[in-house]
PDB file of C-alpha atoms in Angstrom:
ATOM      1  CA  MET A   1      10.883  -2.041   7.825  1.00 50.00           C
ATOM      2  CA  LEU A   2       7.844   0.078   8.599  1.00 55.00           C
ATOM      3  CA  ASP A   3       8.818   3.450   9.559  1.00 54.00           C
ATOM      4  CA  ILE A   4       5.955   5.579  10.609  1.00 48.00           C
ATOM      5  CA  ASN A   5       7.235   8.643   9.027  1.00 52.00           C
ATOM      6  CA  LEU A   6       6.589   6.783   5.897  1.00 53.00           C
ATOM      7  CA  GLN A   7       3.445   6.459   6.479  1.00 56.00           C
ATOM      8  CA  LYS A   8       2.430  10.098   6.563  1.00 57.00           C
ATOM      9  CA  PRO A   9       0.584  11.017   2.829  1.00 56.00           C
ATOM     10  CA  PRO A  10       2.873  12.665   0.627  1.00 57.00           C
ATOM     11  CA  LYS A  11       2.393  16.666  -0.101  1.00 65.00           C
ATOM     12  CA  GLY A  12       0.243  17.345  -3.037  1.00 67.00           C
ATOM     13  CA  LYS A  13      -3.573  16.857  -4.790  1.00 70.00           C
ATOM     14  CA  TRP A  14      -4.886  13.348  -3.827  1.00 67.00           C
ATOM     15  CA  PRO A  15      -6.759  12.193  -7.118  1.00 72.00           C
ATOM     16  CA  THR A  16      -9.050   9.272  -7.057  1.00 80.00           C
ATOM     17  CA  PRO A  17      -7.480   6.280  -8.165  1.00 84.00           C
ATOM     18  CA  PRO A  18      -7.889   5.492 -11.801  1.00 85.00           C
ATOM     19  CA  PHE A  19      -9.527   2.521 -13.060  1.00 87.00           C
ATOM     20  CA  ASP A  20      -7.483  -0.816 -12.935  1.00 87.00           C
ATOM     21  CA  PRO A  21      -8.579  -3.636 -15.166  1.00 90.00           C
ATOM     22  CA  ARG A  22      -7.588  -6.510 -13.063  1.00 89.00           C
ATOM     23  CA  PHE A  23     -10.219  -5.154 -10.438  1.00 89.00           C
ATOM     24  CA  PRO A  24     -13.553  -4.441 -12.509  1.00 89.00           C
ATOM     25  CA  ASN A  25     -16.081  -5.188  -9.811  1.00 88.00           C
ATOM     26  CA  GLN A  26     -17.345  -2.714  -7.713  1.00 89.00           C
ATOM     27  CA  ASN A  27     -16.159  -4.273  -4.564  1.00 90.00           C
ATOM     28  CA  GLN A  28     -12.319  -2.904  -4.445  1.00 92.00           C
ATOM     29  CA  THR A  29     -10.994  -5.029  -1.629  1.00 94.00           C
ATOM     30  CA  ARG A  30      -8.731  -6.997  -3.387  1.00 94.00           C
ATOM     31  CA  ASN A  31      -7.659  -3.802  -5.464  1.00 94.00           C
ATOM     32  CA  CYS A  32      -7.189  -2.183  -1.768  1.00 96.00           C
ATOM     33  CA  TYR A  33      -4.987  -5.035  -0.402  1.00 97.00           C
ATOM     34  CA  GLN A  34      -3.323  -5.633  -3.757  1.00 96.00           C
ATOM     35  CA  ASN A  35      -1.910  -1.879  -3.796  1.00 96.00           C
ATOM     36  CA  PHE A  36      -0.876  -2.169  -0.195  1.00 97.00           C
ATOM     37  CA  LEU A  37       1.201  -5.548  -0.621  1.00 97.00           C
ATOM     38  CA  ASP A  38       2.820  -3.684  -3.670  1.00 97.00           C
ATOM     39  CA  TYR A  39       3.458  -0.443  -1.886  1.00 97.00           C
ATOM     40  CA  HIS A  40       5.786  -2.744   0.552  1.00 96.00           C
ATOM     41  CA  ARG A  41       7.144  -5.172  -2.125  1.00 97.00           C
ATOM     42  CA  CYS A  42       8.287  -1.445  -4.033  1.00 97.00           C
ATOM     43  CA  LEU A  43       9.576  -0.177  -0.491  1.00 96.00           C
ATOM     44  CA  LYS A  44      11.728  -3.425   0.028  1.00 95.00           C
ATOM     45  CA  THR A  45      12.698  -3.471  -3.787  1.00 96.00           C
ATOM     46  CA  MET A  46      13.992  -0.379  -3.578  1.00 95.00           C
ATOM     47  CA  ASN A  47      15.469   0.131  -0.372  1.00 95.00           C
ATOM     48  CA  ARG A  48      17.772  -3.390  -1.169  1.00 96.00           C
ATOM     49  CA  ARG A  49      18.791  -1.242  -4.322  1.00 95.00           C
ATOM     50  CA  GLY A  50      19.690   1.706  -2.646  1.00 95.00           C
ATOM     51  CA  LYS A  51      17.292   3.823  -4.790  1.00 95.00           C
ATOM     52  CA  SER A  52      15.130   6.581  -4.404  1.00 94.00           C
ATOM     53  CA  THR A  53      11.431   4.772  -2.748  1.00 93.00           C
ATOM     54  CA  GLN A  54       9.676   7.531  -4.841  1.00 93.00           C
ATOM     55  CA  PRO A  55       7.866   5.727  -7.467  1.00 93.00           C
ATOM     56  CA  CYS A  56       6.511   3.710  -4.480  1.00 95.00           C
ATOM     57  CA  GLU A  57       4.446   6.663  -3.419  1.00 93.00           C
ATOM     58  CA  TYR A  58       1.386   5.882  -6.324  1.00 92.00           C
ATOM     59  CA  TYR A  59       0.583   2.550  -4.527  1.00 95.00           C
ATOM     60  CA  PHE A  60       0.670   4.424  -1.063  1.00 94.00           C
ATOM     61  CA  ARG A  61      -1.753   7.029  -2.240  1.00 93.00           C
ATOM     62  CA  VAL A  62      -3.928   4.119  -3.870  1.00 94.00           C
ATOM     63  CA  TYR A  63      -4.249   1.900  -0.891  1.00 95.00           C
ATOM     64  CA  HIS A  64      -4.999   4.959   1.561  1.00 93.00           C
ATOM     65  CA  SER A  65      -7.493   6.377  -0.829  1.00 92.00           C
ATOM     66  CA  LEU A  66      -9.079   2.442  -1.226  1.00 94.00           C
ATOM     67  CA  CYS A  67      -8.368   0.772   2.130  1.00 95.00           C
ATOM     68  CA  PRO A  68      -9.925   1.351   5.345  1.00 96.00           C
ATOM     69  CA  ILE A  69      -7.865   2.940   8.076  1.00 95.00           C
ATOM     70  CA  SER A  70      -8.656  -0.109  10.460  1.00 97.00           C
ATOM     71  CA  TRP A  71      -7.436  -2.487   8.043  1.00 96.00           C
ATOM     72  CA  VAL A  72      -4.270  -0.643   7.063  1.00 96.00           C
ATOM     73  CA  GLN A  73      -3.618  -0.614  10.956  1.00 96.00           C
ATOM     74  CA  ARG A  74      -4.243  -4.006  11.717  1.00 97.00           C
ATOM     75  CA  TRP A  75      -1.949  -5.092   8.843  1.00 96.00           C
ATOM     76  CA  ASN A  76       1.088  -2.842   9.964  1.00 96.00           C
ATOM     77  CA  GLU A  77       0.498  -4.700  13.450  1.00 96.00           C
ATOM     78  CA  GLN A  78       0.935  -7.979  11.593  1.00 96.00           C
ATOM     79  CA  ILE A  79       3.719  -6.980   9.724  1.00 95.00           C
ATOM     80  CA  ARG A  80       5.781  -5.634  13.012  1.00 95.00           C
ATOM     81  CA  ASP A  81       4.937  -9.005  14.444  1.00 96.00           C
ATOM     82  CA  GLY A  82       5.687 -11.056  11.795  1.00 94.00           C
ATOM     83  CA  THR A  83       2.231 -12.761  11.277  1.00 96.00           C
ATOM     84  CA  PHE A  84       0.877 -10.618   8.473  1.00 95.00           C
ATOM     85  CA  ALA A  85      -0.234 -13.572   5.865  1.00 93.00           C
ATOM     86  CA  GLY A  86       0.377 -11.570   2.536  1.00 91.00           C
ATOM     87  CA  LYS A  87       3.920 -12.171   0.947  1.00 92.00           C
ATOM     88  CA  ILE A  88       6.389  -9.023   0.835  1.00 89.00           C
TER      89      ILE A  88
END
């Protein structure tokens, strides 16, 4: 499910993520985690339907902008090992 080529950032301009009213506070940890989950759920759904994963690029850009790299690496390892706590 996790192809390392899919984890590369898309080309083009990377603007700051827009305001998300679900996360109004300064601490953006939950926003980071939710966008990581949404990205992987989107990939799973689009691949299952046989459609392009291009719409998932938004979530990828947001979580890459908000999340520390060490968290993303740890979560990807946990997904690979089958120990990730989130529901994807």
